[in-house]
CSV table of C-alpha atoms and ligand atoms in Angstrom, one decimal:
chain,number,residue,atom,x,y,z
A,1,MET,CA,0.0,0.0,0.0
A,2,ASP,CA,1.2,3.5,-0.8
A,3,ILE,CA,1.7,5.3,2.5
A,4,ARG,CA,2.9,8.6,1.1
A,5,ARG,CA,0.9,11.3,2.8
A,6,THR,CA,-2.0,8.8,3.2
A,7,ARG,CA,-4.9,10.2,5.2
A,8,ILE,CA,-6.4,8.6,8.2
A,9,ARG,CA,-9.7,8.0,6.4
A,10,ASP,CA,-7.9,5.9,3.7
A,11,LEU,CA,-5.8,4.0,6.3
A,12,ARG,CA,-9.0,3.3,8.2
A,13,LYS,CA,-10.7,2.0,5.0
A,14,ALA,CA,-7.7,-0.2,4.2
A,15,LEU,CA,-7.7,-1.7,7.7
A,16,ASP,CA,-11.4,-2.2,7.9
A,17,THR,CA,-11.7,-3.8,4.5
A,18,LYS,CA,-8.7,-6.1,5.4
A,19,HIS,CA,-6.8,-4.7,2.5
A,20,ILE,CA,-3.9,-4.5,5.0
A,21,SER,CA,-3.5,-5.6,8.6
A,22,ALA,CA,-2.4,-3.4,11.4
A,23,THR,CA,0.9,-5.2,11.6
A,24,GLU,CA,1.6,-4.8,7.9
A,25,LEU,CA,0.7,-1.1,8.1
A,26,CYS,CA,3.2,-0.8,10.9
A,27,SER,CA,5.9,-2.5,8.9
A,28,GLU,CA,5.3,-0.1,6.0
A,29,TYR,CA,6.1,2.9,8.3
A,30,PHE,CA,9.1,1.2,9.8
A,31,SER,CA,10.5,0.4,6.4
A,32,ARG,CA,10.3,4.1,5.5
A,33,ILE,CA,11.8,5.1,8.9
A,34,GLU,CA,14.7,2.7,8.3
A,35,ALA,CA,15.3,4.0,4.8
A,36,VAL,CA,15.0,7.7,5.4
A,37,ASP,CA,15.4,8.7,9.0
A,38,GLY,CA,19.2,8.3,9.0
A,39,ARG,CA,19.2,11.5,6.9
A,40,LEU,CA,16.2,13.2,8.4
A,41,GLN,CA,16.7,12.5,12.1
A,42,SER,CA,13.1,13.0,13.0
A,43,TYR,CA,12.9,10.3,15.7
A,44,ILE,CA,14.8,10.1,19.0
A,45,THR,CA,13.4,6.7,20.0
A,46,VAL,CA,11.7,4.2,17.7
A,47,THR,CA,9.4,1.8,19.5
A,48,LYS,CA,9.4,-1.0,17.0
A,49,GLU,CA,8.8,-3.9,19.3
A,50,LYS,CA,6.1,-2.2,21.3
A,51,ALA,CA,4.5,-1.0,18.0
A,52,PHE,CA,4.1,-4.5,16.8
A,53,GLU,CA,2.5,-5.6,20.1
A,54,MET,CA,0.1,-2.7,19.9
A,55,ALA,CA,-0.7,-3.5,16.3
A,56,ALA,CA,-1.5,-7.1,17.1
A,57,GLU,CA,-3.9,-5.9,19.9
A,58,ALA,CA,-5.4,-3.4,17.5
A,59,GLN,CA,-6.0,-6.1,14.9
A,60,LYS,CA,-8.0,-8.1,17.5
A,61,LEU,CA,-10.2,-5.1,18.0
A,62,ILE,CA,-10.7,-4.6,14.3
A,63,ASP,CA,-11.4,-8.3,13.8
A,64,SER,CA,-14.0,-8.3,16.6
A,65,GLY,CA,-15.8,-5.3,15.1
A,66,LYS,CA,-14.8,-3.2,18.2
A,67,GLY,CA,-12.4,-0.9,16.3
A,68,THR,CA,-12.9,2.8,16.3
A,69,GLU,CA,-11.5,5.7,14.3
A,70,LEU,CA,-7.9,5.4,15.4
A,71,THR,CA,-7.7,1.6,16.0
A,72,GLY,CA,-4.5,0.4,14.4
A,73,ILE,CA,-3.4,3.9,13.2
A,74,PRO,CA,0.3,4.5,13.7
A,75,ILE,CA,1.2,7.8,15.5
A,76,ALA,CA,4.5,9.5,16.4
A,77,VAL,CA,4.6,11.4,19.7
A,78,LYS,CA,6.8,14.4,20.5
A,79,ASP,CA,9.4,13.6,23.1
A,80,ASN,CA,8.0,15.9,25.8
A,81,ILE,CA,4.8,13.9,26.2
A,82,CYS,CA,5.1,11.2,28.8
A,83,THR,CA,4.7,7.6,27.6
A,84,ASP,CA,4.7,4.9,30.3
A,85,GLY,CA,7.8,2.7,30.0
A,86,VAL,CA,9.2,4.6,26.9
A,87,LYS,CA,12.0,7.2,27.3
A,88,THR,CA,10.8,10.8,27.3
A,89,THR,CA,13.9,13.0,26.9
A,90,CYS,CA,12.7,16.5,25.9
A,91,SER,CA,15.8,16.4,23.7
A,92,SER,CA,17.8,17.3,26.8
A,93,ARG,CA,20.7,15.6,28.5
A,94,MET,CA,18.8,16.4,31.7
A,95,LEU,CA,16.2,13.7,30.9
A,96,GLU,CA,18.4,11.5,28.7
A,97,ASN,CA,17.5,8.4,30.6
A,98,PHE,CA,14.1,9.4,32.0
A,99,VAL,CA,11.5,6.6,31.6
A,100,PRO,CA,8.1,7.9,32.8
A,101,PRO,CA,6.1,5.6,35.1
A,102,TYR,CA,2.8,6.9,33.6
A,103,ASP,CA,1.1,8.0,30.4
A,104,ALA,CA,0.0,11.6,29.7
A,105,THR,CA,-3.8,11.9,29.5
A,106,VAL,CA,-3.6,12.3,25.7
A,107,ILE,CA,-1.7,9.0,25.5
A,108,GLU,CA,-4.3,7.3,27.7
A,109,ASN,CA,-7.0,8.6,25.4
A,110,LEU,CA,-5.2,7.3,22.3
A,111,LYS,CA,-4.5,3.9,24.0
A,112,ARG,CA,-8.2,3.5,24.7
A,113,GLU,CA,-8.8,3.7,20.9
A,114,GLY,CA,-6.0,1.1,20.1
A,115,TYR,CA,-3.5,3.4,18.4
A,116,VAL,CA,0.0,2.2,17.6
A,117,LEU,CA,3.0,4.2,18.9
A,118,LEU,CA,5.8,4.4,16.3
A,119,GLY,CA,8.2,6.3,18.5
A,120,LYS,CA,9.2,9.6,20.1
A,121,THR,CA,10.1,12.5,17.9
A,122,SER,CA,12.9,15.0,18.2
A,123,MET,CA,12.3,18.6,19.3
A,124,ASP,CA,14.1,21.7,20.5
A,125,GLU,CA,15.4,21.1,24.0
A,126,PHE,CA,12.4,21.5,26.4
A,127,ALA,CA,10.5,22.9,23.4
A,128,MET,CA,12.6,26.1,23.5
A,129,GLY,CA,13.4,27.1,19.9
A,130,GLY,CA,12.0,27.2,16.4
A,131,SER,CA,14.6,25.2,14.5
A,132,ASN,CA,15.0,21.8,16.2
A,133,GLN,CA,18.7,22.7,16.3
A,134,THR,CA,18.7,23.2,20.1
A,135,SER,CA,18.1,19.4,20.6
A,136,ALA,CA,20.9,17.7,22.5
A,137,PHE,CA,20.3,14.6,20.3
A,138,ALA,CA,18.8,14.3,16.9
A,139,LYS,CA,19.0,17.6,15.0
A,140,THR,CA,16.2,17.1,12.5
A,141,ALA,CA,16.4,18.3,8.9
A,142,ASN,CA,13.7,19.6,6.6
A,143,PRO,CA,12.4,16.8,4.2
A,144,TYR,CA,12.1,19.4,1.3
A,145,ASP,CA,15.8,20.3,1.7
A,146,LEU,CA,18.1,18.5,4.1
A,147,GLU,CA,20.2,21.6,4.5
A,148,ARG,CA,17.3,23.6,6.0
A,149,VAL,CA,15.6,23.4,9.4
A,150,PRO,CA,12.3,21.7,9.8
A,151,GLY,CA,11.1,24.5,12.2
A,152,GLY,CA,10.4,23.8,15.8
A,153,SER,CA,10.0,23.0,18.5
A,154,SER,CA,7.9,20.1,17.2
A,155,GLY,CA,10.2,19.8,14.2
A,156,GLY,CA,10.6,16.0,14.5
A,157,SER,CA,6.9,15.4,14.4
A,158,ALA,CA,6.3,17.8,11.4
A,159,ALA,CA,9.3,16.3,9.5
A,160,ALA,CA,8.1,12.7,10.2
A,161,VAL,CA,4.6,13.4,8.9
A,162,SER,CA,5.9,15.4,5.9
A,163,ALA,CA,8.3,12.6,4.8
A,164,SER,CA,5.6,10.0,5.5
A,165,LEU,CA,7.5,8.4,8.4
A,166,ALA,CA,4.2,8.6,10.3
A,167,PRO,CA,0.7,9.4,9.1
A,168,CYS,CA,0.2,11.8,12.0
A,169,ALA,CA,1.9,13.0,15.1
A,170,LEU,CA,1.5,14.8,18.4
A,171,GLY,CA,3.2,18.1,19.0
A,172,SER,CA,3.1,20.8,21.6
A,173,ASP,CA,2.7,24.6,21.0
A,174,THR,CA,3.8,27.3,23.5
A,175,GLY,CA,4.5,30.0,21.0
A,176,GLY,CA,4.0,28.4,17.6
A,177,SER,CA,5.7,25.0,17.9
A,178,ILE,CA,3.0,23.1,16.2
A,179,ARG,CA,2.1,25.7,13.5
A,180,GLN,CA,5.5,26.9,12.5
A,181,PRO,CA,7.2,23.5,11.9
A,182,ALA,CA,4.0,22.4,10.1
A,183,ALA,CA,4.4,25.4,7.8
A,184,PHE,CA,8.1,24.8,7.2
A,185,CYS,CA,7.5,21.1,6.4
A,186,GLY,CA,4.3,21.6,4.3
A,187,VAL,CA,1.8,19.8,6.6
A,188,THR,CA,-1.3,20.7,8.7
A,189,GLY,CA,-1.1,21.3,12.4
A,190,ILE,CA,-3.6,22.8,14.9
A,191,LYS,CA,-3.0,24.3,18.3
A,192,PRO,CA,-6.3,23.9,20.2
A,193,THR,CA,-7.8,26.5,22.6
A,194,TYR,CA,-5.9,26.7,25.9
A,195,GLY,CA,-7.6,24.2,28.2
A,196,ARG,CA,-9.1,22.1,25.4
A,197,VAL,CA,-6.5,19.3,25.6
A,198,SER,CA,-5.2,18.1,29.0
A,199,ARG,CA,-1.6,19.1,29.7
A,200,TYR,CA,-1.2,16.3,32.3
A,201,GLY,CA,2.0,14.4,31.3
A,202,LEU,CA,3.3,17.1,29.1
A,203,VAL,CA,6.7,18.2,30.4
A,204,ALA,CA,6.0,21.9,31.3
A,205,PHE,CA,7.7,24.7,29.5
A,206,ALA,CA,5.4,27.7,30.1
A,207,SER,CA,2.3,26.5,31.8
A,208,SER,CA,-0.1,29.4,30.8
A,209,LEU,CA,0.8,28.9,27.1
A,210,ASP,CA,1.5,25.2,26.5
A,211,GLN,CA,-1.0,23.1,24.6
A,212,ILE,CA,-0.8,19.7,22.9
A,213,GLY,CA,-2.2,19.3,19.4
A,214,PRO,CA,-1.9,17.1,16.3
A,215,ILE,CA,0.2,17.5,13.2
A,216,ALA,CA,-1.2,15.6,10.2
A,217,ASN,CA,-1.8,15.5,6.4
A,218,SER,CA,-5.0,17.4,6.4
A,219,ALA,CA,-7.4,19.5,8.5
A,220,GLU,CA,-9.7,16.5,8.4
A,221,ASP,CA,-7.1,14.3,10.0
A,222,CYS,CA,-6.5,16.9,12.7
A,223,ALA,CA,-10.2,17.0,13.4
A,224,ILE,CA,-10.3,13.2,13.7
A,225,LEU,CA,-7.4,13.2,16.2
A,226,LEU,CA,-8.9,16.1,18.2
A,227,ASN,CA,-12.0,14.0,18.7
A,228,THR,CA,-9.9,11.6,20.8
A,229,LEU,CA,-7.3,14.0,22.3
A,230,CYS,CA,-9.8,16.4,23.9
A,231,SER,CA,-11.3,15.5,27.2
A,232,HIS,CA,-11.9,17.2,30.5
A,233,ASP,CA,-9.2,16.0,32.9
A,234,GLU,CA,-9.2,16.3,36.7
A,235,HIS,CA,-5.4,15.9,36.7
A,236,ASP,CA,-5.0,19.3,34.9
A,237,ALA,CA,-6.5,22.3,36.9
A,238,THR,CA,-6.6,24.3,33.7
A,239,SER,CA,-8.5,21.7,31.7
A,240,ALA,CA,-11.8,23.3,30.6
A,241,ARG,CA,-15.2,21.9,31.4
A,242,VAL,CA,-16.6,22.3,28.0
A,243,THR,CA,-18.4,19.8,25.8
A,244,VAL,CA,-16.3,18.2,23.1
A,245,PRO,CA,-18.0,18.6,19.8
A,246,ASP,CA,-17.5,16.2,16.8
A,247,PHE,CA,-14.6,18.3,15.2
A,248,THR,CA,-15.5,16.9,11.8
A,249,GLU,CA,-19.0,18.2,11.9
A,250,LYS,CA,-18.6,21.3,9.8
A,251,LEU,CA,-16.2,19.8,7.2
A,252,GLY,CA,-17.5,20.2,3.7
A,253,GLN,CA,-20.1,22.9,4.6
A,254,PRO,CA,-20.1,26.1,2.5
A,255,ILE,CA,-18.0,28.9,3.8
A,256,ASN,CA,-19.9,31.7,2.1
A,257,SER,CA,-21.1,33.5,5.2
A,258,MET,CA,-17.7,33.6,6.8
A,259,LYS,CA,-15.9,36.8,7.7
A,260,ILE,CA,-12.1,36.6,7.6
A,261,ALA,CA,-10.1,39.4,9.2
A,262,MET,CA,-6.6,40.2,8.0
A,263,PRO,CA,-4.7,42.5,10.4
A,264,LYS,CA,-2.4,44.6,8.3
A,265,GLU,CA,0.5,44.4,10.7
A,266,PHE,CA,0.9,40.7,9.8
A,267,PHE,CA,1.5,41.6,6.2
A,268,ALA,CA,4.1,44.3,6.9
A,269,ASP,CA,7.7,44.6,5.5
A,270,GLU,CA,9.2,42.0,7.8
A,271,ILE,CA,7.2,39.4,6.0
A,272,ASP,CA,9.1,37.9,3.1
A,273,ASN,CA,7.5,38.9,-0.3
A,274,GLU,CA,6.9,35.4,-1.5
A,275,VAL,CA,5.2,34.4,1.8
A,276,ARG,CA,3.0,37.5,1.7
A,277,GLU,CA,2.0,36.9,-1.9
A,278,ALA,CA,1.1,33.3,-1.3
A,279,VAL,CA,-1.1,34.1,1.7
A,280,LEU,CA,-2.9,36.9,0.0
A,281,GLU,CA,-3.5,34.6,-3.0
A,282,ALA,CA,-5.0,32.0,-0.6
A,283,ALA,CA,-7.2,34.7,0.9
A,284,LYS,CA,-8.5,35.6,-2.6
A,285,SER,CA,-9.3,32.0,-3.3
A,286,LEU,CA,-11.3,31.8,0.0
A,287,GLU,CA,-13.1,35.0,-1.1
A,288,ALA,CA,-13.9,33.4,-4.4
A,289,LYS,CA,-15.7,30.7,-2.4
A,290,GLY,CA,-17.9,33.3,-0.8
A,291,ALA,CA,-16.0,34.3,2.3
A,292,LYS,CA,-15.8,38.0,3.0
A,293,LEU,CA,-12.3,39.5,3.7
A,294,VAL,CA,-12.2,42.3,6.3
A,295,GLU,CA,-9.2,44.7,6.6
A,296,CYS,CA,-8.3,45.5,10.1
A,297,SER,CA,-5.4,46.4,12.4
A,298,MET,CA,-3.8,44.9,15.5
A,299,PRO,CA,-1.4,47.5,16.9
A,300,SER,CA,-0.4,45.4,19.9
A,301,LEU,CA,1.6,43.1,17.6
A,302,LYS,CA,4.6,45.2,18.0
A,303,TYR,CA,4.7,44.2,21.7
A,304,ALA,CA,4.1,40.5,21.1
A,305,ILE,CA,7.7,39.3,21.1
A,306,PRO,CA,8.9,41.0,24.3
A,307,ALA,CA,5.6,40.1,26.1
A,308,TYR,CA,5.8,36.4,25.0
A,309,TYR,CA,9.5,36.0,25.9
A,310,LEU,CA,9.1,37.6,29.3
A,311,ILE,CA,6.1,35.4,30.2
A,312,ALA,CA,7.5,32.2,28.6
A,313,CYS,CA,10.9,32.6,30.2
A,314,ALA,CA,9.5,33.6,33.7
A,315,GLU,CA,7.3,30.5,33.7
A,316,ALA,CA,10.1,28.3,32.3
A,317,ALA,CA,12.5,29.5,35.0
A,318,SER,CA,9.9,28.4,37.6
A,319,ASN,CA,9.0,25.1,35.9
A,320,LEU,CA,12.6,24.0,35.3
A,321,SER,CA,13.7,24.7,38.9
A,322,ARG,CA,12.6,21.1,39.6
A,323,PHE,CA,15.5,19.7,37.7
A,324,ASP,CA,18.1,19.6,40.4
A,325,GLY,CA,19.8,16.3,39.7
A,326,ILE,CA,18.3,14.8,42.9
A,327,LYS,CA,14.6,13.9,42.4
A,328,TYR,CA,15.2,12.9,38.8
A,329,GLY,CA,17.2,13.9,35.8
A,330,TYR,CA,20.9,14.1,35.1
A,331,ARG,CA,23.1,14.0,38.2
A,332,GLY,CA,26.4,15.8,38.2
A,333,GLU,CA,29.0,15.8,40.9
A,334,GLY,CA,29.8,17.9,43.9
A,335,ALA,CA,30.8,17.7,47.5
A,336,THR,CA,28.0,19.8,48.8
A,337,LEU,CA,24.3,20.0,47.9
A,338,GLU,CA,24.8,23.3,46.2
A,339,GLU,CA,27.7,22.1,44.2
A,340,LEU,CA,25.8,19.0,43.1
A,341,ILE,CA,22.8,21.0,42.0
A,342,ARG,CA,25.0,23.5,40.2
A,343,ASP,CA,27.0,20.8,38.4
A,344,SER,CA,23.8,18.9,37.4
A,345,ARG,CA,22.1,22.0,35.9
A,346,THR,CA,25.3,23.2,34.2
A,347,LYS,CA,25.9,19.9,32.4
A,348,GLY,CA,22.3,18.8,32.1
A,349,PHE,CA,20.8,21.9,30.3
A,350,GLY,CA,21.9,23.3,26.9
A,351,GLU,CA,22.7,26.9,26.2
A,352,GLU,CA,19.3,28.1,25.0
A,353,VAL,CA,17.5,26.6,28.1
A,354,LYS,CA,20.1,28.2,30.4
A,355,ARG,CA,19.6,31.5,28.7
A,356,ARG,CA,15.9,31.4,29.3
A,357,ILE,CA,16.2,30.4,32.9
A,358,LEU,CA,18.5,33.3,33.5
A,359,LEU,CA,16.2,35.7,31.6
A,360,GLY,CA,13.1,34.4,33.5
A,361,ASN,CA,14.7,34.6,36.9
A,362,TYR,CA,15.9,38.1,36.2
A,363,ALA,CA,12.5,39.3,35.1
A,364,LEU,CA,10.9,37.8,38.2
A,365,SER,CA,13.5,39.1,40.7
A,366,SER,CA,12.2,41.7,43.2
A,367,GLY,CA,13.9,44.7,41.7
A,368,TYR,CA,12.7,44.0,38.2
A,369,TYR,CA,9.4,42.3,38.6
A,370,ASP,CA,7.3,45.5,38.1
A,371,ALA,CA,9.5,46.7,35.2
A,372,TYR,CA,9.4,43.5,33.2
A,373,TYR,CA,7.0,40.7,34.3
A,374,LYS,CA,4.1,42.9,35.4
A,375,LYS,CA,4.4,44.9,32.2
A,376,ALA,CA,4.3,41.8,30.1
A,377,LEU,CA,1.1,40.8,31.9
A,378,ALA,CA,-0.4,44.2,31.1
A,379,LEU,CA,0.5,43.6,27.4
A,380,LYS,CA,-1.2,40.2,27.6
A,381,GLN,CA,-4.4,42.0,28.5
A,382,GLU,CA,-4.0,44.5,25.7
A,383,ILE,CA,-3.5,41.6,23.2
A,384,ILE,CA,-6.6,39.8,24.4
A,385,LYS,CA,-8.6,43.0,24.2
A,386,GLU,CA,-7.6,43.6,20.6
A,387,TYR,CA,-8.4,40.0,19.6
A,388,ASN,CA,-11.8,40.3,21.2
A,389,GLU,CA,-12.4,43.5,19.2
A,390,LEU,CA,-11.4,41.8,16.0
A,391,TYR,CA,-13.9,39.0,16.7
A,392,ASP,CA,-16.7,41.5,17.0
A,393,THR,CA,-16.7,41.8,13.2
A,394,ALA,CA,-15.0,38.6,12.1
A,395,ASP,CA,-15.2,34.8,12.5
A,396,VAL,CA,-11.6,34.0,11.8
A,397,ILE,CA,-8.3,35.8,11.5
A,398,LEU,CA,-5.9,34.9,8.6
A,399,THR,CA,-2.2,35.5,8.8
A,400,PRO,CA,1.1,34.1,7.5
A,401,THR,CA,2.4,31.4,9.9
A,402,ALA,CA,6.0,32.5,9.8
A,403,PRO,CA,7.7,35.5,8.2
A,404,THR,CA,9.9,33.3,6.0
A,405,VAL,CA,10.1,29.8,4.7
A,406,ALA,CA,12.4,27.3,6.4
A,407,TYR,CA,15.9,28.7,6.5
A,408,LYS,CA,19.4,27.1,6.3
A,409,ILE,CA,20.6,25.1,9.2
A,410,GLY,CA,23.0,27.3,11.2
A,411,ALA,CA,21.6,30.6,9.9
A,412,GLN,CA,20.4,31.7,13.3
A,413,ASP,CA,22.9,29.8,15.5
A,414,ASN,CA,24.6,32.7,17.1
A,415,ASP,CA,21.7,35.1,17.1
A,416,PRO,CA,19.0,34.1,19.6
A,417,VAL,CA,17.2,37.5,19.1
A,418,LYS,CA,16.9,36.8,15.4
A,419,MET,CA,15.4,33.4,16.2
A,420,TYR,CA,12.9,35.0,18.7
A,421,LEU,CA,11.8,37.6,16.2
A,422,ALA,CA,10.8,34.8,13.7
A,423,ASP,CA,8.0,33.9,16.1
A,424,ILE,CA,6.1,37.2,15.5
A,425,CYS,CA,3.2,35.6,13.6
A,426,THR,CA,2.4,32.9,16.2
A,427,VAL,CA,3.0,34.0,19.8
A,428,THR,CA,-0.1,36.3,20.3
A,429,VAL,CA,-2.3,33.3,19.7
A,430,ASN,CA,-0.8,31.5,22.8
A,431,ILE,CA,-0.9,34.7,24.8
A,432,ALA,CA,-4.7,35.0,24.1
A,433,GLY,CA,-5.2,31.2,24.5
A,434,LEU,CA,-6.9,30.9,21.0
A,435,PRO,CA,-7.1,28.0,18.6
A,436,ALA,CA,-5.1,28.2,15.3
A,437,ILE,CA,-4.4,25.9,12.4
A,438,ASN,CA,-1.6,26.0,9.9
A,439,THR,CA,-2.2,24.7,6.4
A,440,THR,CA,0.0,24.9,3.3
A,441,CYS,CA,-0.9,27.6,0.8
A,442,GLY,CA,2.0,27.5,-1.6
A,443,TYR,CA,5.7,27.0,-2.3
A,444,ASP,CA,8.4,29.5,-2.9
A,445,LYS,CA,10.8,29.5,-6.0
A,446,ALA,CA,13.1,27.1,-4.3
A,447,GLY,CA,10.2,24.7,-3.7
A,448,MET,CA,9.9,25.3,0.1
A,449,PRO,CA,6.4,25.2,1.6
A,450,ILE,CA,4.6,28.4,2.7
A,451,GLY,CA,2.0,28.1,5.5
A,452,MET,CA,-1.0,30.3,6.4
A,453,SER,CA,-2.7,30.4,9.8
A,454,LEU,CA,-6.4,30.6,10.6
A,455,VAL,CA,-7.0,31.8,14.1
A,456,GLY,CA,-10.4,31.1,15.7
A,457,LYS,CA,-12.5,32.3,18.6
A,458,ARG,CA,-12.0,30.5,21.9
A,459,PHE,CA,-13.2,26.9,21.7
A,460,ASP,CA,-14.3,27.4,18.0
A,461,GLU,CA,-11.9,24.9,16.5
A,462,THR,CA,-14.6,23.6,14.2
A,463,THR,CA,-14.8,26.8,12.2
A,464,ILE,CA,-11.0,27.0,11.5
A,465,LEU,CA,-11.0,23.3,10.6
A,466,GLN,CA,-13.9,23.9,8.2
A,467,LEU,CA,-12.1,26.8,6.5
A,468,ALA,CA,-8.7,25.0,6.3
A,469,ASP,CA,-10.5,21.9,4.9
A,470,ALA,CA,-12.3,24.0,2.3
A,471,PHE,CA,-8.9,25.4,1.2
A,472,GLU,CA,-7.2,22.0,1.1
A,473,ARG,CA,-9.9,20.5,-1.1
A,474,GLU,CA,-8.7,22.6,-3.9
A,475,PHE,CA,-5.0,22.7,-3.1
A,476,THR,CA,-2.6,20.0,-4.5
A,477,PRO,CA,0.4,19.5,-2.2
A,478,VAL,CA,3.8,18.9,-3.6
A,479,LEU,CA,5.5,16.0,-1.8
A,480,PRO,CA,9.2,16.1,-0.7
A,481,LYS,CA,11.4,13.9,-2.9
A,482,LEU,CA,12.9,12.1,0.1
B,1,LIG,N1,9.7,29.3,19.1
B,1,LIG,C1,9.1,29.6,20.3
B,1,LIG,C2,10.1,29.6,21.5
B,1,LIG,O1,11.2,29.3,21.2
B,1,LIG,C3,7.9,28.7,20.5
B,1,LIG,C4,8.3,27.4,21.2
B,1,LIG,C5,7.1,26.6,21.5
B,1,LIG,O2,6.0,26.8,21.0
B,1,LIG,N2,7.3,25.5,22.2
B,1,LIG,O3,9.7,29.9,22.6
């Protein structure tokens, strides 16, 4: 069976009609992983043995007619989501040998359906970065050009789906980490509303911003996955008590009454010309289907990067204080308690993680709290207010996902600020806790994918899925040659 960018619905059909068994399907993906991943480096851990056990169980469910939508479907999982008995490293030396004794809630939900775990995917260390190059282990490449980054921090998941080393994957998004790598690798990825998906078992980066979501071959696949991933969870105090709709319900419905806002700041000079053109072209094609485009403005965008990096680093500094080399994690050496902790953290964390811990603790320290952290919280309120105003007249907001296409590996290595600025199109969505989806809307002259983002109202994932799906129905993706 051809597994290149094959959708869940087609895999489902093949499994249900016994065209292929769950075990055979699993073998197909491992063959591709073995042939391609040496060059791509999208996985940190491949769980082959476990996968075949899970596939055999799934097959029993299918044979007994008890299978559901995801039974026997292979899935890759970002390496910051806890998997019982399977190493979860966060791409950090600190957790190099960490084997969680429990499953994240999203993994429990998938297990109940009989999914098959292919392995754990590479990421920026502790999800801090946008290139996958801050990983202490596999530094993933882009399937469209191995000399370029796949984006990040869920770059392993996006690259694996793009190169058909998995039909779909889980990622996490704190400031764009599902949408931006999905854009760079030419696939679809959705960050759900904050509180929609349980964060229990997701290794925390910035708790007020983090959210788990799927990366897949289409908006429809993302909708199918969300149906299983979303649930209210007592283990996560921020898990929302909202009903979980059928996320596929609006797919295929006409979009002609929809109002799409396009804030002009997202199309300014910092955005690469080819990216801007492709996104504007996509907007026109949605207009041709009957949607109404609304011009508007979001002045607070200029504060987005400082606000995000202050909040994210402050929360990261607090969250990562637990890694002291004693309870768990890498243990260094030292004659005293203080020396032991210092040595463990010095050797366990990479440069970018340490930079953020320093920044965060600085912003939270008593002399600077008001000047930095408190101001960032005020900016957060301003950003939320402006989004609310935009939604008074629009259903959805359309922006580019990133200012450029995937750049060359090494291009931003010695310039963290340059890397931070590249997050301009995605971070406000996390600050406001909104849902947003990336889908591919074109390719630049070099053949690199260009992504657009559709941002929805709180808990209105179904509308952005409907719109992304409407666009995808008439867009033919170009596959990487890998
Ligand atoms: N690139 C952003 C950062 O480095 C976003 C990361 C993320 O969403 N995990 O913080």
